[in-house]
Amino acid sequence: MKEVKTPRKPLAIYYALVLLMLLLLNFVLLPWMGERQIKEVDYGTFMTMTEEKNIGRVDIESNQIIFTDKDETQVYKTGLMNDTGLTERLYDAGATFSSEIVEQSSPVLSFLIWFVLPIILFSAIGNQMNKKLMEKAGGGPGSMMFGGMGKSNAKVYVQSTAGIRFADVAGEDEAKENLQEVVNYLHDPSKYESIGAKMPKGILLVGPPGTGKTMLAKAVAGESNVPFFSMSGSEFVEMFVGMGASKVRDLFKQAKEKAPCIVFIDEIDAIGKKRDGQIGGNDEREQTLNQLLTEMDGFGTNSGVIILAATNRADILDKALMRAGRFDRQIEVGLPDVKERAEIFDVHLRNIKLDPNLDRDFLAKQTPGFSGADIANVCNEAALIAARHDKKFVGREDFLSAIDRIVGGLERRNMIITPEEKRLIAYHEAGHATVSWILEYANPLIKVTIIPRGRALGAAWYLPEERQVTTREQIMDDIASTLGGRAAEKLVFDTLGSGALNDLEVATKKAYSMVAYLGMSDKVGNMSYYDSSGQGEMALTKPYSEQTAELIDKEVKRLLDDAFALATKVLREHRDGFTQLAELLLEKEVVFSEDLERIFGKRIKDIKREQAEAAAAA
Ligand code: ADP
C-alpha cells in the first residue's frame, strides 16, 4: 500500500532548462537560419543588379554588403570593393539604405522565440506545478481555478477480499470481539434495521501508537468485504486553509456512494482536540472538526458507513465528538501483555528462519512495554543483524541486540570512556542490579550492560510485572533499586556522578506520586491532589495550602532518603556479591539474570512462589 513517488525535480531545474533552450535558439539556430537565407554572390552580380535597378534595400558594412532584390524576396551578400560612386548609383537605382536587413528578415520568428515561447513554456511548468500541488492537497489532477480545489484524496486502500483479517492481528481479543459486531452488521445492515437496532456510527479506537489500531480497522473491512477509506487527521489540516472542511465533505460523499464501507480516520486528535476557546485558536482545525461533526450528524444511523477513528489520547478530544450519534463507542487497544507479545512474535516470526533453540516466550519476556509495531521492528532488525553476520538462522544474540538497539539506540562502542569512568559505570549498574535482585518487591532484572547506547552509558533492564495494583512496598523497593546506582557510587567511591540524573528524576516522580496522588504517606494522609479530568481549572491554583505543600515536599524527601538508605544497606550486606557482579560486568560488559542467580542465589520472591506451588501440589 505504499505509494511510489517519482523523485521531484526542483523548480530551478525547469527554469534553467527553459533558459538554456532560449539561448540555444538565439545563438545557434537563429544565426544558422539567417545564414541560410542569405545568398552569397560576386561583386559583378551586385553591379548588374544595381544597373538593372533590381535592388531593394542595402546595408554597406565594414567588410561586406548585404542587399535584397527589388521585391525583397531574397537577401544577398557580397564582398566590399573600392567602388567610387557606388552610393549615388544605388540611390539612382532606387535602393533604400538600411542597417537591419538580416534581423528584420525574421521579425516574426524573433517575436515567437523571445515572447511567445517563454510564455508557453513557463505556463506549462506552472500548470504542471499546479497539478502536483492539487494532487498533494488532495484534488487529483485539475486546475486550481476550475473546481479541483478541495477534492479529497481519501483512497480506497483495501478492497473486497484482499484485506487484512482479524487472524493477522495477534492478541487484542476484547477489541476484536467488539468489532466483530460491526462486521456482522456490515454483512447485512438490513437485519439490524428491521429489528430496530442502531449501529453506532463512530467507534473510537484508543491506545498507544503501534498497537494495531490501523490493522484492526483494516481487518474489519477485510472481514466484512467492504471498501476501506482511510485518512489521517493531520492530513486534513496540513495544507491550505479551508481545505480540511472540503476534504471531509468529499471523503463522506465518496463513502456514502460506496456504502456499506469503513471510513478510518487515523490520529483524530489532530482535528478533534478540545476547543479551548482561546482567542486566535486554530481556525482551520475548528472548521474541519465542525465539518466532521456535521457530516456525522447528516447521514442516517443505518446508512452502512461506519467510521473508525484512532487516537492515543481520548482525554484531549473535544466532548462534542463523543456525543451520542457520533463517536459514542470506545474500544481500548492497549499495549500487549507477555502472552500477547508471544502471539505477536508468532505472527512476525513466520517469515524468519529462526534458531530452533529459541522460543518466542523468551523473546516476549525480554520485551516488556513493547508495542506490536516495536515487536515487528525487533524481528526485522534481528534478521538484518543475522544477515549482516552471514548466519543461517536468526538467534538469541541477534534478537537481544535488536531489542537493545530499539530501546537504547545504536551501540556507541567507540565512545571514549576512561577506565575510571568505566569502573564507576560498572559499579553503578551493579548497584541497581544487586538492590533489585535482593529486595523482595522490586521488579526482577533481565540484564545489565555497560555498553553505551544512545545517551545512556549503561543500563539495567527490569521486567515489570504484569500487575494491576501496586502496593507501597513495591514502589518503595522500585525507588530503592532506582537509587541503587547512586548508592553504589557513594559506598564504593565516596563520590556522586552526574550519570544518575535520570534515576533521580524517576525516583522523585515516583515518590511524589506516592505522597500527593496515592495517599501513601501517613503524614499527608488519605488525600489525592490528582486531577484526572485534566481540565486544568485546578491547575491554576494549587488545591492545597502552603503548609500542605511543605509537608508534601518533606515527605517526598523522607521517602527518597529512606529508599537511599535501604539501597545502601542492601549493598553493604551483600558487598561480596555486589563487587563480584561489578567485576563480572567490567569483564563481560553484559550480564544476564542467570549470572545474578549464580552470584546471589534465587530471588526471595521466586523461592516463596516455588514453596507455594509445592504446597499446593502436595
Ligand atoms: P497503530 O495504528 O495502533 O499505530 P498499526 O496498526 O499501524 O498501529 O501497527 C503498526 C504495525 O505494527 C503493523 O503493521 C504490524 O506489523 C504491527 N502490529 C501492531 N500490533 C500488532 C498485532 N496485535 N499483531 C500483529 N502485528 C501488530
GROMACS .gro file of N, CA, C and O and ligand atoms in nm, residues 168-170 172 208-215 266 344 347-348 372-373 376, ligand 1:
model
  103
  168ASP      N    1  -0.479  -1.191   1.152
  168ASP     CA    2  -0.346  -1.130   1.138
  168ASP      C    3  -0.311  -1.040   1.255
  168ASP      O    4  -0.196  -1.004   1.275
  169VAL      N    5  -0.413  -1.001   1.331
  169VAL     CA    6  -0.388  -0.916   1.446
  169VAL      C    7  -0.380  -1.008   1.569
  169VAL      O    8  -0.478  -1.068   1.609
  170ALA      N    9  -0.260  -1.018   1.625
  170ALA     CA   10  -0.243  -1.108   1.739
  170ALA      C   11  -0.293  -1.040   1.866
  170ALA      O   12  -0.285  -0.919   1.879
  172GLU      N   13  -0.532  -0.875   2.146
  172GLU     CA   14  -0.642  -0.779   2.131
  172GLU      C   15  -0.778  -0.849   2.118
  172GLU      O   16  -0.862  -0.808   2.038
  208PRO      N   17  -0.200   0.337   2.266
  208PRO     CA   18  -0.071   0.393   2.228
  208PRO      C   19  -0.036   0.362   2.082
  208PRO      O   20  -0.094   0.270   2.026
  209PRO      N   21   0.056   0.435   2.024
  209PRO     CA   22   0.094   0.411   1.886
  209PRO      C   23   0.149   0.270   1.865
  209PRO      O   24   0.211   0.215   1.956
  210GLY      N   25   0.122   0.215   1.750
  210GLY     CA   26   0.181   0.086   1.715
  210GLY      C   27   0.115  -0.034   1.778
  210GLY      O   28   0.169  -0.143   1.777
  211THR      N   29  -0.005  -0.016   1.834
  211THR     CA   30  -0.069  -0.130   1.900
  211THR      C   31  -0.168  -0.200   1.807
  211THR      O   32  -0.240  -0.289   1.851
  212GLY      N   33  -0.172  -0.159   1.683
  212GLY     CA   34  -0.254  -0.232   1.586
  212GLY      C   35  -0.391  -0.174   1.561
  212GLY      O   36  -0.480  -0.243   1.511
  213LYS      N   37  -0.410  -0.044   1.589
  213LYS     CA   38  -0.541   0.017   1.566
  213LYS      C   39  -0.574   0.020   1.417
  213LYS      O   40  -0.685  -0.015   1.376
  214THR      N   41  -0.475   0.062   1.338
  214THR     CA   42  -0.497   0.067   1.194
  214THR      C   43  -0.524  -0.074   1.140
  214THR      O   44  -0.615  -0.095   1.059
  215MET      N   45  -0.445  -0.169   1.190
  215MET     CA   46  -0.464  -0.308   1.147
  215MET      C   47  -0.605  -0.355   1.178
  215MET      O   48  -0.669  -0.420   1.095
  266ASP      N   49  -0.725   0.820   1.106
  266ASP     CA   50  -0.613   0.798   1.199
  266ASP      C   51  -0.581   0.932   1.266
  266ASP      O   52  -0.614   1.038   1.210
  344ILE      N   53   0.219  -1.203   1.914
  344ILE     CA   54   0.262  -1.110   1.809
  344ILE      C   55   0.395  -1.156   1.750
  344ILE      O   56   0.415  -1.150   1.628
  347VAL      N   57   0.334  -1.408   1.487
  347VAL     CA   58   0.295  -1.352   1.358
  347VAL      C   59   0.417  -1.304   1.281
  347VAL      O   60   0.434  -1.334   1.162
  348HIS      N   61   0.505  -1.233   1.350
  348HIS     CA   62   0.616  -1.170   1.277
  348HIS      C   63   0.736  -1.261   1.256
  348HIS      O   64   0.826  -1.227   1.181
  372GLY      N   65   0.310  -0.373   1.939
  372GLY     CA   66   0.315  -0.465   1.826
  372GLY      C   67   0.412  -0.416   1.720
  372GLY      O   68   0.488  -0.493   1.662
  373ALA      N   69   0.408  -0.284   1.695
  373ALA     CA   70   0.497  -0.227   1.593
  373ALA      C   71   0.643  -0.242   1.636
  373ALA      O   72   0.729  -0.271   1.554
  376ALA      N   73   0.741  -0.599   1.566
  376ALA     CA   74   0.765  -0.618   1.422
  376ALA      C   75   0.904  -0.566   1.388
  376ALA      O   76   0.980  -0.627   1.312
  619ADP     P1   77  -0.145   0.190   1.524
  619ADP     O1   78  -0.246   0.219   1.420
  619ADP     O2   79  -0.205   0.148   1.655
  619ADP     O3   80  -0.041   0.296   1.543
  619ADP     P2   81  -0.068  -0.012   1.338
  619ADP     O4   82  -0.194  -0.086   1.322
  619ADP     O5   83  -0.033   0.084   1.230
  619ADP     O6   84  -0.063   0.061   1.477
  619ADP     O7   85   0.050  -0.117   1.358
  619ADP     C1   86   0.177  -0.097   1.303
  619ADP     C2   87   0.242  -0.231   1.276
  619ADP     O8   88   0.270  -0.298   1.397
  619ADP     C3   89   0.156  -0.325   1.198
  619ADP     O9   90   0.172  -0.307   1.062
  619ADP     C4   91   0.203  -0.462   1.244
  619ADP    O10   92   0.316  -0.500   1.171
  619ADP     C5   93   0.247  -0.437   1.385
  619ADP     N1   94   0.144  -0.474   1.484
  619ADP     C6   95   0.087  -0.394   1.575
  619ADP     N2   96   0.000  -0.460   1.653
  619ADP     C7   97   0.000  -0.587   1.610
  619ADP     C8   98  -0.070  -0.706   1.650
  619ADP     N3   99  -0.157  -0.703   1.751
  619ADP     N4  100  -0.044  -0.820   1.584
  619ADP     C9  101   0.044  -0.822   1.483
  619ADP     N5  102   0.113  -0.715   1.441
  619ADP    C10  103   0.093  -0.598   1.502
   0.00000   0.00000   0.00000
